[in-house]
Amino acid sequence: MDKLLEKNLLDPETEIHYAYHKSIKSITDMHNHDFYEIFLITKGSVMHLINGKKELLEAGTLCFVRPSDTHCYASDGNRSVELLNLAFSAHMVKAMFAYLDDGIEADRLLNCAMPPIKQIGTFQTEIIRDKMHEITVLPGMHKRQIRSEIRVLVADIMMSCFSERPDTAAAEAVPDWLVDLANEMRIKENFTEGLPRLYELSGKSPEHLTRVVKKCFSKTPTEWINEIRLQYAANLLVQTDDAIVTICMEAGYENLSHFYHLFKERYSITPAKFRKGNRKVAIPASGQTAPSFYEIPEYQNRTKSRTV
């Protein structure tokens, strides 16, 4: 069995190694390593031999492999496979989990018997693939920028794909397809389109979907979508200075009075009062019309000194 070493594979400045494989011929030997890796199946399927077990991984499968894992790939005999692989240092992982703190269950991800695996949708797969390509084609002289952007991307992947969200925490009681659907419906382009998009992504009949959602989440599909939309609207009210009517539209509502009704029903307060009670700004308002740059005393003093 081969053991791959960080010092031989990872760039010492970026702390990563990235590869996009269109064949598994060169990556099939059983191995482990002293670094971490994330791989994503972008096309086809592959047999993954991992820690003494065999798994068939389809397109959209995202896997987090730890130094304690031993694995290799094998053809499933039916389809070719394409996968992207990002290897990164133990130092980067330690820093990432320290930064994320209690927002992610580090112990569960690092110490479970099998490596964490997540099935993501086509949209998320394309986002990760495109972002990875965008970062890794930066000129080599920009290695610090590459390292920083990779850290942000890996942290985002870990939080969005491997952390236990409140509505999917009881994964044992929720079908895998519904867990995946819940992740897909957190994407703005999906939840703003509402029920039609939910039905399209699920691949289930409206009747079957309604029964399962009600059983697992104790709410109807409409209530579920409204919950996601209203949370998004609440975030915009606090984080932006957009007009309430703009936020209403951004959240997927076409009727302002309906939005007000649903928001007050959920938060027991109007959007305007919610914003007033929760919004904090880092740039204090003077209550007056902002002065032009040339009216600022400090600038006037500097200007005068230059003309003397």
mmCIF file of C-alpha atoms in Angstrom:
data_model
loop_
_atom_site.group_PDB
_atom_site.id
_atom_site.type_symbol
_atom_site.label_atom_id
_atom_site.label_comp_id
_atom_site.label_asym_id
_atom_site.label_seq_id
_atom_site.Cartn_x
_atom_site.Cartn_y
_atom_site.Cartn_z
ATOM 1 C CA MET A 1 0.000 0.000 0.000
ATOM 2 C CA ASP A 2 1.261 3.470 -0.920
ATOM 3 C CA LYS A 3 1.473 6.323 1.569
ATOM 4 C CA LEU A 4 1.397 9.772 -0.021
ATOM 5 C CA LEU A 5 3.161 12.544 1.841
ATOM 6 C CA GLU A 6 2.261 16.206 2.067
ATOM 7 C CA LYS A 7 5.894 17.260 1.575
ATOM 8 C CA ASN A 8 6.050 15.426 -1.766
ATOM 9 C CA LEU A 9 2.674 16.433 -3.204
ATOM 10 C CA LEU A 10 1.382 19.723 -1.811
ATOM 11 C CA ASP A 11 2.736 23.086 -2.857
ATOM 12 C CA PRO A 12 4.461 24.453 0.268
ATOM 13 C CA GLU A 13 3.101 27.972 -0.321
ATOM 14 C CA THR A 14 -0.527 27.257 -1.271
ATOM 15 C CA GLU A 15 -0.736 24.100 0.912
ATOM 16 C CA ILE A 16 -2.826 22.365 -1.767
ATOM 17 C CA HIS A 17 -2.700 20.050 -4.750
ATOM 18 C CA TYR A 18 -5.524 20.155 -7.304
ATOM 19 C CA ALA A 19 -6.235 17.730 -10.140
ATOM 20 C CA TYR A 20 -9.136 17.057 -12.492
ATOM 21 C CA HIS A 21 -9.165 13.411 -13.576
ATOM 22 C CA LYS A 22 -10.950 12.238 -16.721
ATOM 23 C CA SER A 23 -9.776 8.680 -16.114
ATOM 24 C CA ILE A 24 -9.058 6.624 -12.984
ATOM 25 C CA LYS A 25 -6.267 4.590 -14.605
ATOM 26 C CA SER A 26 -3.544 6.534 -12.801
ATOM 27 C CA ILE A 27 -5.246 6.796 -9.387
ATOM 28 C CA THR A 28 -6.379 3.271 -8.603
ATOM 29 C CA ASP A 29 -3.688 2.000 -6.221
ATOM 30 C CA MET A 30 -4.725 1.493 -2.597
ATOM 31 C CA HIS A 31 -3.250 4.337 -0.560
ATOM 32 C CA ASN A 32 -3.517 6.686 2.380
ATOM 33 C CA HIS A 33 -1.839 10.002 3.104
ATOM 34 C CA ASP A 34 -0.853 12.433 5.839
ATOM 35 C CA PHE A 35 -3.045 15.226 4.419
ATOM 36 C CA TYR A 36 -6.771 15.692 3.770
ATOM 37 C CA GLU A 37 -8.655 15.680 0.516
ATOM 38 C CA ILE A 38 -12.052 16.413 -0.947
ATOM 39 C CA PHE A 39 -13.070 14.732 -4.173
ATOM 40 C CA LEU A 40 -16.201 15.339 -6.214
ATOM 41 C CA ILE A 41 -17.596 13.018 -8.895
ATOM 42 C CA THR A 42 -18.582 15.368 -11.724
ATOM 43 C CA LYS A 43 -19.550 12.787 -14.331
ATOM 44 C CA GLY A 44 -20.330 9.077 -14.514
ATOM 45 C CA SER A 45 -19.775 6.734 -11.578
ATOM 46 C CA VAL A 46 -16.941 4.914 -9.844
ATOM 47 C CA MET A 47 -16.456 2.135 -7.320
ATOM 48 C CA HIS A 48 -14.782 3.489 -4.195
ATOM 49 C CA LEU A 49 -12.918 0.988 -2.004
ATOM 50 C CA ILE A 50 -12.614 2.680 1.375
ATOM 51 C CA ASN A 51 -11.623 1.340 4.809
ATOM 52 C CA GLY A 52 -12.365 -2.234 3.803
ATOM 53 C CA LYS A 53 -15.756 -1.456 2.237
ATOM 54 C CA LYS A 54 -16.979 -0.905 -1.307
ATOM 55 C CA GLU A 55 -19.243 1.981 -2.370
ATOM 56 C CA LEU A 56 -20.682 2.929 -5.742
ATOM 57 C CA LEU A 57 -20.396 6.695 -6.116
ATOM 58 C CA GLU A 58 -22.514 8.529 -8.672
ATOM 59 C CA ALA A 59 -22.107 11.985 -10.214
ATOM 60 C CA GLY A 60 -22.635 14.651 -7.566
ATOM 61 C CA THR A 61 -20.989 12.649 -4.764
ATOM 62 C CA LEU A 62 -18.728 14.734 -2.555
ATOM 63 C CA CYS A 63 -16.352 12.929 -0.182
ATOM 64 C CA PHE A 64 -14.094 14.210 2.615
ATOM 65 C CA VAL A 65 -11.102 11.871 3.066
ATOM 66 C CA ARG A 66 -8.966 12.009 6.229
ATOM 67 C CA PRO A 67 -5.394 10.785 6.906
ATOM 68 C CA SER A 68 -6.880 7.822 8.792
ATOM 69 C CA ASP A 69 -8.685 6.584 5.663
ATOM 70 C CA THR A 70 -7.298 4.017 3.193
ATOM 71 C CA HIS A 71 -8.878 4.002 -0.257
ATOM 72 C CA CYS A 72 -8.671 3.583 -4.004
ATOM 73 C CA TYR A 73 -10.956 3.723 -7.041
ATOM 74 C CA ALA A 74 -12.126 1.028 -9.451
ATOM 75 C CA SER A 75 -14.309 1.057 -12.538
ATOM 76 C CA ASP A 76 -17.923 0.093 -11.953
ATOM 77 C CA GLY A 77 -17.841 -1.655 -15.336
ATOM 78 C CA ASN A 78 -20.560 0.477 -16.868
ATOM 79 C CA ARG A 79 -19.662 4.143 -17.151
ATOM 80 C CA SER A 80 -16.535 6.260 -17.328
ATOM 81 C CA VAL A 81 -15.932 8.736 -14.555
ATOM 82 C CA GLU A 82 -14.612 12.257 -14.140
ATOM 83 C CA LEU A 83 -13.680 13.641 -10.756
ATOM 84 C CA LEU A 84 -11.954 16.633 -9.248
ATOM 85 C CA ASN A 85 -9.605 16.170 -6.332
ATOM 86 C CA LEU A 86 -8.387 18.809 -3.912
ATOM 87 C CA ALA A 87 -5.733 17.806 -1.385
ATOM 88 C CA PHE A 88 -4.888 20.211 1.438
ATOM 89 C CA SER A 89 -2.663 20.271 4.479
ATOM 90 C CA ALA A 90 -3.443 19.201 8.032
ATOM 91 C CA HIS A 91 -2.409 22.705 9.067
ATOM 92 C CA MET A 92 -5.122 24.187 6.848
ATOM 93 C CA VAL A 93 -7.755 21.855 8.326
ATOM 94 C CA LYS A 94 -6.741 22.736 11.879
ATOM 95 C CA ALA A 95 -6.967 26.455 11.111
ATOM 96 C CA MET A 96 -10.311 26.022 9.355
ATOM 97 C CA PHE A 97 -11.980 24.159 12.232
ATOM 98 C CA ALA A 98 -10.587 26.682 14.718
ATOM 99 C CA TYR A 99 -12.128 29.465 12.625
ATOM 100 C CA LEU A 100 -15.507 27.721 12.254
ATOM 101 C CA ASP A 101 -15.489 26.915 15.990
ATOM 102 C CA ASP A 102 -18.763 25.392 17.240
ATOM 103 C CA GLY A 103 -20.518 26.043 13.942
ATOM 104 C CA ILE A 104 -19.425 22.638 12.674
ATOM 105 C CA GLU A 105 -19.071 19.239 14.348
ATOM 106 C CA ALA A 106 -15.336 18.727 13.855
ATOM 107 C CA ASP A 107 -15.143 15.639 16.053
ATOM 108 C CA ARG A 108 -17.870 13.865 14.052
ATOM 109 C CA LEU A 109 -16.244 14.679 10.712
ATOM 110 C CA LEU A 110 -12.713 13.765 11.779
ATOM 111 C CA ASN A 111 -13.357 10.647 13.828
ATOM 112 C CA CYS A 112 -16.297 8.773 12.283
ATOM 113 C CA ALA A 113 -15.440 5.301 10.971
ATOM 114 C CA MET A 114 -16.182 6.113 7.342
ATOM 115 C CA PRO A 115 -15.322 9.363 5.534
ATOM 116 C CA PRO A 116 -18.216 11.849 5.321
ATOM 117 C CA ILE A 117 -20.032 11.623 1.988
ATOM 118 C CA LYS A 118 -22.662 13.970 0.602
ATOM 119 C CA GLN A 119 -24.772 13.790 -2.540
ATOM 120 C CA ILE A 120 -25.186 17.272 -4.002
ATOM 121 C CA GLY A 121 -27.190 18.488 -6.964
ATOM 122 C CA THR A 122 -26.037 19.482 -10.433
ATOM 123 C CA PHE A 123 -26.169 23.190 -9.610
ATOM 124 C CA GLN A 124 -23.896 22.850 -6.563
ATOM 125 C CA THR A 125 -21.560 20.512 -8.446
ATOM 126 C CA GLU A 126 -21.090 23.092 -11.189
ATOM 127 C CA ILE A 127 -20.500 25.886 -8.673
ATOM 128 C CA ILE A 128 -17.758 23.938 -6.877
ATOM 129 C CA ARG A 129 -16.148 22.776 -10.123
ATOM 130 C CA ASP A 130 -16.152 26.252 -11.664
ATOM 131 C CA LYS A 131 -14.896 27.940 -8.497
ATOM 132 C CA MET A 132 -12.109 25.394 -8.109
ATOM 133 C CA HIS A 133 -11.038 25.946 -11.709
ATOM 134 C CA GLU A 134 -11.228 29.722 -11.316
ATOM 135 C CA ILE A 135 -8.925 29.650 -8.269
ATOM 136 C CA THR A 136 -6.417 27.122 -9.514
ATOM 137 C CA VAL A 137 -5.775 28.866 -12.852
ATOM 138 C CA LEU A 138 -4.587 32.024 -11.070
ATOM 139 C CA PRO A 139 -0.991 32.852 -12.011
ATOM 140 C CA GLY A 140 1.523 30.967 -9.894
ATOM 141 C CA MET A 141 2.918 34.230 -8.534
ATOM 142 C CA HIS A 142 -0.392 34.774 -6.712
ATOM 143 C CA LYS A 143 0.088 31.845 -4.363
ATOM 144 C CA ARG A 144 -0.998 33.705 -1.238
ATOM 145 C CA GLN A 145 -4.245 34.624 -2.929
ATOM 146 C CA ILE A 146 -4.750 31.012 -4.034
ATOM 147 C CA ARG A 147 -4.183 29.759 -0.484
ATOM 148 C CA SER A 148 -6.653 32.266 0.976
ATOM 149 C CA GLU A 149 -9.347 31.582 -1.613
ATOM 150 C CA ILE A 150 -8.987 27.814 -1.241
ATOM 151 C CA ARG A 151 -9.413 28.153 2.526
ATOM 152 C CA VAL A 152 -12.618 30.127 2.003
ATOM 153 C CA LEU A 153 -13.906 27.586 -0.526
ATOM 154 C CA VAL A 154 -13.108 24.544 1.663
ATOM 155 C CA ALA A 155 -14.749 26.183 4.693
ATOM 156 C CA ASP A 156 -17.831 26.936 2.590
ATOM 157 C CA ILE A 157 -17.988 23.348 1.312
ATOM 158 C CA MET A 158 -17.662 21.963 4.834
ATOM 159 C CA MET A 159 -20.405 24.220 6.186
ATOM 160 C CA SER A 160 -22.843 23.883 3.290
ATOM 161 C CA CYS A 161 -22.360 20.181 2.600
ATOM 162 C CA PHE A 162 -21.076 18.444 5.723
ATOM 163 C CA SER A 163 -22.486 20.361 8.697
ATOM 164 C CA GLU A 164 -25.709 19.172 10.310
ATOM 165 C CA ARG A 165 -28.405 21.755 9.569
ATOM 166 C CA PRO A 166 -31.456 21.986 11.873
ATOM 167 C CA ASP A 167 -33.884 20.731 9.237
ATOM 168 C CA THR A 168 -31.673 17.765 8.286
ATOM 169 C CA ALA A 169 -30.138 16.899 11.656
ATOM 170 C CA ALA A 170 -32.310 13.825 12.117
ATOM 171 C CA ALA A 171 -30.979 12.357 8.882
ATOM 172 C CA GLU A 172 -31.780 8.801 10.002
ATOM 173 C CA ALA A 173 -35.481 9.616 9.799
ATOM 174 C CA VAL A 174 -35.261 11.569 6.552
ATOM 175 C CA PRO A 175 -34.827 9.901 3.135
ATOM 176 C CA ASP A 176 -31.543 10.730 1.415
ATOM 177 C CA TRP A 177 -33.362 12.290 -1.520
ATOM 178 C CA LEU A 178 -35.161 14.693 0.835
ATOM 179 C CA VAL A 179 -31.906 15.660 2.581
ATOM 180 C CA ASP A 180 -30.444 16.475 -0.853
ATOM 181 C CA LEU A 181 -33.604 18.367 -1.792
ATOM 182 C CA ALA A 182 -33.368 20.424 1.410
ATOM 183 C CA ASN A 183 -29.829 21.443 0.457
ATOM 184 C CA GLU A 184 -30.883 22.329 -3.079
ATOM 185 C CA MET A 185 -33.809 24.427 -1.828
ATOM 186 C CA ARG A 186 -31.494 26.643 0.217
ATOM 187 C CA ILE A 187 -30.092 27.994 -3.055
ATOM 188 C CA LYS A 188 -31.732 31.308 -3.905
ATOM 189 C CA GLU A 189 -32.429 30.428 -7.525
ATOM 190 C CA ASN A 190 -34.491 27.494 -6.284
ATOM 191 C CA PHE A 191 -36.456 28.790 -3.288
ATOM 192 C CA THR A 192 -37.472 31.975 -5.103
ATOM 193 C CA GLU A 193 -39.161 29.865 -7.799
ATOM 194 C CA GLY A 194 -41.274 28.155 -5.158
ATOM 195 C CA LEU A 195 -43.333 24.998 -5.481
ATOM 196 C CA PRO A 196 -42.798 24.367 -9.217
ATOM 197 C CA ARG A 197 -39.036 24.225 -8.661
ATOM 198 C CA LEU A 198 -39.452 22.064 -5.553
ATOM 199 C CA TYR A 199 -41.495 19.506 -7.488
ATOM 200 C CA GLU A 200 -39.063 19.590 -10.406
ATOM 201 C CA LEU A 201 -35.993 18.987 -8.212
ATOM 202 C CA SER A 202 -37.659 16.250 -6.163
ATOM 203 C CA GLY A 203 -38.704 14.078 -9.094
ATOM 204 C CA LYS A 204 -41.660 12.977 -6.962
ATOM 205 C CA SER A 205 -45.367 13.477 -7.398
ATOM 206 C CA PRO A 206 -46.798 16.473 -5.475
ATOM 207 C CA GLU A 207 -48.900 14.102 -3.382
ATOM 208 C CA HIS A 208 -45.961 11.893 -2.382
ATOM 209 C CA LEU A 209 -43.708 14.880 -1.712
ATOM 210 C CA THR A 210 -46.331 16.528 0.496
ATOM 211 C CA ARG A 211 -46.772 13.371 2.573
ATOM 212 C CA VAL A 212 -43.043 12.871 3.133
ATOM 213 C CA VAL A 213 -42.301 16.548 3.885
ATOM 214 C CA LYS A 214 -45.155 16.654 6.375
ATOM 215 C CA LYS A 215 -43.987 13.440 8.022
ATOM 216 C CA CYS A 216 -40.324 14.485 8.275
ATOM 217 C CA PHE A 217 -40.532 18.248 8.800
ATOM 218 C CA SER A 218 -44.057 18.608 10.273
ATOM 219 C CA LYS A 219 -44.984 21.231 7.701
ATOM 220 C CA THR A 220 -46.407 21.446 4.201
ATOM 221 C CA PRO A 221 -44.135 22.136 1.209
ATOM 222 C CA THR A 222 -45.551 25.675 1.031
ATOM 223 C CA GLU A 223 -44.791 26.293 4.713
ATOM 224 C CA TRP A 224 -41.297 24.904 4.217
ATOM 225 C CA ILE A 225 -40.552 27.214 1.279
ATOM 226 C CA ASN A 226 -42.011 30.213 3.113
ATOM 227 C CA GLU A 227 -39.785 29.464 6.101
ATOM 228 C CA ILE A 228 -36.677 29.553 3.874
ATOM 229 C CA ARG A 229 -37.833 32.684 2.050
ATOM 230 C CA LEU A 230 -38.731 34.565 5.230
ATOM 231 C CA GLN A 231 -35.417 33.730 6.874
ATOM 232 C CA TYR A 232 -33.668 35.052 3.770
ATOM 233 C CA ALA A 233 -35.793 38.215 3.888
ATOM 234 C CA ALA A 234 -35.031 38.669 7.596
ATOM 235 C CA ASN A 235 -31.303 38.432 6.834
ATOM 236 C CA LEU A 236 -31.614 41.078 4.108
ATOM 237 C CA LEU A 237 -33.516 43.395 6.442
ATOM 238 C CA VAL A 238 -30.667 43.242 8.939
ATOM 239 C CA GLN A 239 -27.700 43.106 6.560
ATOM 240 C CA THR A 240 -28.711 45.541 3.797
ATOM 241 C CA ASP A 241 -30.397 48.903 3.378
ATOM 242 C CA ASP A 242 -32.547 47.672 0.484
ATOM 243 C CA ALA A 243 -36.145 48.886 0.396
ATOM 244 C CA ILE A 244 -38.633 46.442 1.901
ATOM 245 C CA VAL A 245 -40.416 46.071 -1.426
ATOM 246 C CA THR A 246 -37.082 45.100 -3.019
ATOM 247 C CA ILE A 247 -36.450 42.521 -0.306
ATOM 248 C CA CYS A 248 -39.957 41.159 -0.819
ATOM 249 C CA MET A 249 -39.202 40.565 -4.504
ATOM 250 C CA GLU A 250 -35.708 39.190 -3.782
ATOM 251 C CA ALA A 251 -37.211 36.581 -1.464
ATOM 252 C CA GLY A 252 -39.571 35.371 -4.187
ATOM 253 C CA TYR A 253 -42.795 37.178 -3.270
ATOM 254 C CA GLU A 254 -44.716 39.168 -5.866
ATOM 255 C CA ASN A 255 -47.355 40.542 -3.494
ATOM 256 C CA LEU A 256 -46.135 42.988 -0.830
ATOM 257 C CA SER A 257 -49.176 42.702 1.412
ATOM 258 C CA HIS A 258 -48.915 38.895 1.357
ATOM 259 C CA PHE A 259 -45.236 39.187 2.312
ATOM 260 C CA TYR A 260 -46.132 41.507 5.219
ATOM 261 C CA HIS A 261 -48.799 39.073 6.406
ATOM 262 C CA LEU A 262 -46.479 36.049 6.332
ATOM 263 C CA PHE A 263 -43.581 37.946 7.912
ATOM 264 C CA LYS A 264 -45.675 39.233 10.805
ATOM 265 C CA GLU A 265 -47.186 35.783 11.270
ATOM 266 C CA ARG A 266 -43.702 34.258 11.631
ATOM 267 C CA TYR A 267 -41.861 36.991 13.559
ATOM 268 C CA SER A 268 -44.817 38.689 15.339
ATOM 269 C CA ILE A 269 -43.593 42.041 14.063
ATOM 270 C CA THR A 270 -43.606 43.998 10.810
ATOM 271 C CA PRO A 271 -40.543 43.976 8.531
ATOM 272 C CA ALA A 272 -39.853 47.642 9.306
ATOM 273 C CA LYS A 273 -39.913 47.107 13.080
ATOM 274 C CA PHE A 274 -37.839 43.935 12.712
ATOM 275 C CA ARG A 275 -35.181 45.921 10.855
ATOM 276 C CA LYS A 276 -35.245 48.754 13.391
ATOM 277 C CA GLY A 277 -34.881 46.364 16.319
ATOM 278 C CA ASN A 278 -32.168 44.145 14.847
ATOM 279 C CA ARG A 279 -30.057 46.104 12.400
ATOM 280 C CA LYS A 280 -26.671 47.392 13.490
ATOM 281 C CA VAL A 281 -24.389 49.388 11.245
ATOM 282 C CA ALA A 282 -20.636 49.775 11.190
ATOM 283 C CA ILE A 283 -20.952 53.167 9.480
ATOM 284 C CA PRO A 284 -22.914 55.505 11.802
ATOM 285 C CA ALA A 285 -25.461 57.805 10.235
ATOM 286 C CA SER A 286 -25.290 61.534 11.030
ATOM 287 C CA GLY A 287 -28.955 62.164 10.400
ATOM 288 C CA GLN A 288 -27.980 64.708 7.771
ATOM 289 C CA THR A 289 -27.220 64.603 4.100
ATOM 290 C CA ALA A 290 -23.747 63.194 3.680
ATOM 291 C CA PRO A 291 -21.168 65.923 2.900
ATOM 292 C CA SER A 292 -19.270 65.830 -0.331
ATOM 293 C CA PHE A 293 -15.632 64.781 -0.172
ATOM 294 C CA TYR A 294 -14.554 68.401 -0.660
ATOM 295 C CA GLU A 295 -16.576 69.559 2.383
ATOM 296 C CA ILE A 296 -14.794 67.252 4.834
ATOM 297 C CA PRO A 297 -12.567 69.430 7.104
ATOM 298 C CA GLU A 298 -9.610 67.042 6.977
ATOM 299 C CA TYR A 299 -9.631 67.120 3.191
ATOM 300 C CA GLN A 300 -9.929 70.930 3.121
ATOM 301 C CA ASN A 301 -6.904 71.258 5.420
ATOM 302 C CA ARG A 302 -4.798 68.967 3.245
ATOM 303 C CA THR A 303 -5.866 70.867 0.125
ATOM 304 C CA LYS A 304 -4.925 74.215 1.628
ATOM 305 C CA SER A 305 -1.516 72.959 2.752
ATOM 306 C CA ARG A 306 -0.765 71.788 -0.775
ATOM 307 C CA THR A 307 -1.609 75.169 -2.325
ATOM 308 C CA VAL A 308 0.552 77.213 0.067
#
